[in-house]
PDB file of C-alpha atoms in Angstrom:
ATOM      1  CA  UNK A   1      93.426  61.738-101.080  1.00 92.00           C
ATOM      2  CA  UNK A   2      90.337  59.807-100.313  1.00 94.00           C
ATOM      3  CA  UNK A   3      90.842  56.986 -98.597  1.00 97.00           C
ATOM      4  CA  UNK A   4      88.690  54.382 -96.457  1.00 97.00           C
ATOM      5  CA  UNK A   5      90.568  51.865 -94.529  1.00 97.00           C
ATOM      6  CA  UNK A   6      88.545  49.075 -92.742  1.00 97.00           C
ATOM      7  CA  UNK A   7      90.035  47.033 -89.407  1.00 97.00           C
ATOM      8  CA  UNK A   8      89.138  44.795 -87.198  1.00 98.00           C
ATOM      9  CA  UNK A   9      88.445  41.731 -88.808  1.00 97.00           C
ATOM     10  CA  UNK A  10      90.063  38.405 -87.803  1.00 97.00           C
ATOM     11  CA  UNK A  11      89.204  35.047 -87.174  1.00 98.00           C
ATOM     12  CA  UNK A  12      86.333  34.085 -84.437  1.00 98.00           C
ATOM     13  CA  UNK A  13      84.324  30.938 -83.242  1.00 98.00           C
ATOM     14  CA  UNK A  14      80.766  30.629 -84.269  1.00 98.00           C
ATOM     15  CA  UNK A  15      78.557  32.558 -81.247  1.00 98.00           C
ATOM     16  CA  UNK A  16      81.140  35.423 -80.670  1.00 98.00           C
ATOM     17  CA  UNK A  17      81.898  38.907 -81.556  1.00 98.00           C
ATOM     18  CA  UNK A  18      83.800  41.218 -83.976  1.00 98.00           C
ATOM     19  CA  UNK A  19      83.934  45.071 -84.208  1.00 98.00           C
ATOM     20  CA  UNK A  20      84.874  46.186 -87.487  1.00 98.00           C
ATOM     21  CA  UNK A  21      85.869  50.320 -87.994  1.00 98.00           C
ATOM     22  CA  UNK A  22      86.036  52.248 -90.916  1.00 98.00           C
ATOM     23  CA  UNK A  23      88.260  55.232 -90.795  1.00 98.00           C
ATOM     24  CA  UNK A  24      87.833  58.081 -93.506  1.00 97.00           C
ATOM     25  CA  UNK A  25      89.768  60.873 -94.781  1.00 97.00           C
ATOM     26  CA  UNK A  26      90.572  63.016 -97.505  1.00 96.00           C
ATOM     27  CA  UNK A  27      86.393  63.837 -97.739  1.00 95.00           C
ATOM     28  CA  UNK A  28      83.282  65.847 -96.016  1.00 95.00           C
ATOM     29  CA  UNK A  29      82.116  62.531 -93.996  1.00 96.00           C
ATOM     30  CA  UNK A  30      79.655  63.815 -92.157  1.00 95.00           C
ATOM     31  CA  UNK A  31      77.714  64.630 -95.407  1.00 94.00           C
ATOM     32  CA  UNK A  32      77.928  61.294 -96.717  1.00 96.00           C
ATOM     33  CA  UNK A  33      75.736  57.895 -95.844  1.00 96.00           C
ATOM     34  CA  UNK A  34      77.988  54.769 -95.277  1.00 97.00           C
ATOM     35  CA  UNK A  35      77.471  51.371 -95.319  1.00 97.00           C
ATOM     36  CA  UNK A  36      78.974  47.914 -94.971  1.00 98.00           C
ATOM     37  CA  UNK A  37      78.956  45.333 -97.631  1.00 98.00           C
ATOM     38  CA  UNK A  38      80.481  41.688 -97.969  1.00 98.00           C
ATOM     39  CA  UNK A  39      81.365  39.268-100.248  1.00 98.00           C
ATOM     40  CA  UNK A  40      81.814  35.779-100.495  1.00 97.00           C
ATOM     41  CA  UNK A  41      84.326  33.672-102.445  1.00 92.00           C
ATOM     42  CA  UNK A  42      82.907  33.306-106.131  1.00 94.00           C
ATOM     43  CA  UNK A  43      80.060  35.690-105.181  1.00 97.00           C
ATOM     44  CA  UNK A  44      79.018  39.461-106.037  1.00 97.00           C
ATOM     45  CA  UNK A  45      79.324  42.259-102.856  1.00 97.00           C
ATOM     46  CA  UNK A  46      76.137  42.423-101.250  1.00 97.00           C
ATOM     47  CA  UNK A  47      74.553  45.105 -98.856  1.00 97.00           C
ATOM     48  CA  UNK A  48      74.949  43.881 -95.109  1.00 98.00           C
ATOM     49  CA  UNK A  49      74.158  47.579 -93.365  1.00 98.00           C
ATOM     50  CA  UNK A  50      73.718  51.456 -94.151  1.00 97.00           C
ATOM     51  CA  UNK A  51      74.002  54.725 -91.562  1.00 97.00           C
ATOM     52  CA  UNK A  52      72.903  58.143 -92.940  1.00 95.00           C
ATOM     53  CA  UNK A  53      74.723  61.092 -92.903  1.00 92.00           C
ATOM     54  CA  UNK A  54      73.704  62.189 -89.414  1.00 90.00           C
ATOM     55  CA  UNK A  55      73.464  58.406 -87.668  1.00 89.00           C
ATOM     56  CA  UNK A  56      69.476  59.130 -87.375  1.00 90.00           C
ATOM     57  CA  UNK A  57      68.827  56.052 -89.852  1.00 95.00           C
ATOM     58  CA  UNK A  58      69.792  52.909 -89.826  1.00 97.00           C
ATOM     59  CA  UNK A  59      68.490  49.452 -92.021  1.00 97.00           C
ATOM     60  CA  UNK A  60      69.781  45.539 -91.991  1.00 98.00           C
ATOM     61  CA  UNK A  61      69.895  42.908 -94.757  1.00 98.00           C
ATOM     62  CA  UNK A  62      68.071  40.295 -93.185  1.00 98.00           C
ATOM     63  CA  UNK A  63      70.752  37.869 -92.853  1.00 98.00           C
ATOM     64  CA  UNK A  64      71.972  40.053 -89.965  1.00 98.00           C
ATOM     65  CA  UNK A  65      69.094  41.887 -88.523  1.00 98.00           C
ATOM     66  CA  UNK A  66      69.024  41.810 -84.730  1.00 97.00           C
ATOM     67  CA  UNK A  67      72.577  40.633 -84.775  1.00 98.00           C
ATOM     68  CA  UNK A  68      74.485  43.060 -86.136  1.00 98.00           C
ATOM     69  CA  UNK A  69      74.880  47.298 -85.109  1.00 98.00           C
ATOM     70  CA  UNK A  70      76.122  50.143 -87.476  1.00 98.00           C
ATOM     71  CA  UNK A  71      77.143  53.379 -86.161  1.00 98.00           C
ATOM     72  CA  UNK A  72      79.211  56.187 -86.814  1.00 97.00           C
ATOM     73  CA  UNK A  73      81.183  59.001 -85.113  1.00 97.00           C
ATOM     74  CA  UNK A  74      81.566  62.033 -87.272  1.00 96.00           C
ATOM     75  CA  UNK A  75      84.147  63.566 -84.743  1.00 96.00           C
ATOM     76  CA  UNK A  76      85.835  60.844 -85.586  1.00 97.00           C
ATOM     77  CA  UNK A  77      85.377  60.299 -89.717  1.00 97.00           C
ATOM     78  CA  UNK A  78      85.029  56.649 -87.996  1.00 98.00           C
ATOM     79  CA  UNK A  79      82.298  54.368 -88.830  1.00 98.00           C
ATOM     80  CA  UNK A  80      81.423  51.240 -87.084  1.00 98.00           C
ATOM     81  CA  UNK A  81      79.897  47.191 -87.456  1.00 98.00           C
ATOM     82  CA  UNK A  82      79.552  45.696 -84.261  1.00 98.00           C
ATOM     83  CA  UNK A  83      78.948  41.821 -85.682  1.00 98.00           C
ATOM     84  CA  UNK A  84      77.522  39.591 -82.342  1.00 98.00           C
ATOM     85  CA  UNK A  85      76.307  35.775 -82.399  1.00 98.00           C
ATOM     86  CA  UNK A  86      78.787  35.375 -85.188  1.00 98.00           C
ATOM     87  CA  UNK A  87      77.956  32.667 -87.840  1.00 98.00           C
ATOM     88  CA  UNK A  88      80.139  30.441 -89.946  1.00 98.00           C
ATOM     89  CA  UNK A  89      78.027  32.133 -93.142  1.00 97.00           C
ATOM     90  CA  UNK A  90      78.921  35.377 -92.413  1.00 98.00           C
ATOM     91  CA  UNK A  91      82.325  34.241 -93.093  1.00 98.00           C
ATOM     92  CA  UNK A  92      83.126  37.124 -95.539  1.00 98.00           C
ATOM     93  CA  UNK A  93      85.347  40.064 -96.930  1.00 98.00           C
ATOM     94  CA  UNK A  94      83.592  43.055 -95.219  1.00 98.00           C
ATOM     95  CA  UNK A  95      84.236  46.087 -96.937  1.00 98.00           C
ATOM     96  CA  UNK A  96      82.986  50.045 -96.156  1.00 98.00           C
ATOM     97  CA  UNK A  97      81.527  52.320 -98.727  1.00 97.00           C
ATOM     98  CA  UNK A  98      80.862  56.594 -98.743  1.00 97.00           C
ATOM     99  CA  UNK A  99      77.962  57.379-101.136  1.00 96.00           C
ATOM    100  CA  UNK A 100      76.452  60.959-101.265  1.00 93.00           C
ATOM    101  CA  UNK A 101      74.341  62.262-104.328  1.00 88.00           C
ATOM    102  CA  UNK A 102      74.963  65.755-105.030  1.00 86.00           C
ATOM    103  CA  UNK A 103      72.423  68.352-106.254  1.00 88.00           C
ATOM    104  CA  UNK A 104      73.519  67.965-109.688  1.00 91.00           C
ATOM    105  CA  UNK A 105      72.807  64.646-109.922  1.00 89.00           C
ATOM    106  CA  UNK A 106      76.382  63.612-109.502  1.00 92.00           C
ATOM    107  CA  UNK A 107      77.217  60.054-107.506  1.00 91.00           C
ATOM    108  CA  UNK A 108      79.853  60.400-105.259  1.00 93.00           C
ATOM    109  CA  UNK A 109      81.162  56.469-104.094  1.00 94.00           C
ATOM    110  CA  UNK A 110      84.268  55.563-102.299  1.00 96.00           C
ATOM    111  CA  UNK A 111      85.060  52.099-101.291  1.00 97.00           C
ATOM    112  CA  UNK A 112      87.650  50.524 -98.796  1.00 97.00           C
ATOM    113  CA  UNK A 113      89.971  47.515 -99.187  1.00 97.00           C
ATOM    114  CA  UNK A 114      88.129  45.441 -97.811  1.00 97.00           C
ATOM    115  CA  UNK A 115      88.532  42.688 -94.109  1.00 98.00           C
ATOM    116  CA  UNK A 116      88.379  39.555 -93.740  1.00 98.00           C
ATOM    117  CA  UNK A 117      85.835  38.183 -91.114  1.00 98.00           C
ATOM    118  CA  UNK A 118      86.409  34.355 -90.515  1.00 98.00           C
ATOM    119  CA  UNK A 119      84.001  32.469 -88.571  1.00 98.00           C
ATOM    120  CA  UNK A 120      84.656  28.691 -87.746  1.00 97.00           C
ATOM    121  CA  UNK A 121      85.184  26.042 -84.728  1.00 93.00           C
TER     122      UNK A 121
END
């Protein structure tokens, strides 16, 4: 079965740090990009980070840029989201997503269940 499961999340004051993982199973990770996304109460998921396949590429939303680090460990079907100089607005659910695009033109796209990152004083 495919799964995703996200941990790491958890309740932090504003200026400190939270490192979220992502394990995967029941798929080929290293063949697929992966990327973090959050949403906010009331609000639709947005894009926070995304790794390629290999870990050579990485890009930000620039809410987080220079603040937060994605990685990945294909050894480990484990990706990463190292969050530092936490704010209260990133005060999210953070949730992990698998996309590849096959040659056929088929979309491949697995999501987690999502964790909660709180961030207040």
């Amino acid at each position: 079965q495919v799964q995703l499961v996200e941990s790491g999340g958890g309740l932090v004051q504003p200026g400190g740090s939270l490192r979220l993982s992502c394990a995967a199973s029941g798929f080929t990770f290293s063949s697929y990009a992966m990327s973090w996304y959050r949403q906010f109460p009331g609000k639709e998921r947005e894009l926070v980070a995304v790794i390629t396949s290999a870990g050579g590429s990485t890009m930000y939303a620039d809410s987080v840029k220079g603040r937060f680090t994605i990685s990945r460990d294909n050894a480990k079907n484990t990706v990463y989201l190292q969050m530092n100089s936490l704010k209260p607005e990133d005060t999210a659910v953070y949730y992990c997503n698998a996309e590849l695009l096959g040659w056929d033109g088929t979309r491949y796209d697995y999501w987690g269940q999502g964790t909660q990152v709180t961030v207040s004083s």
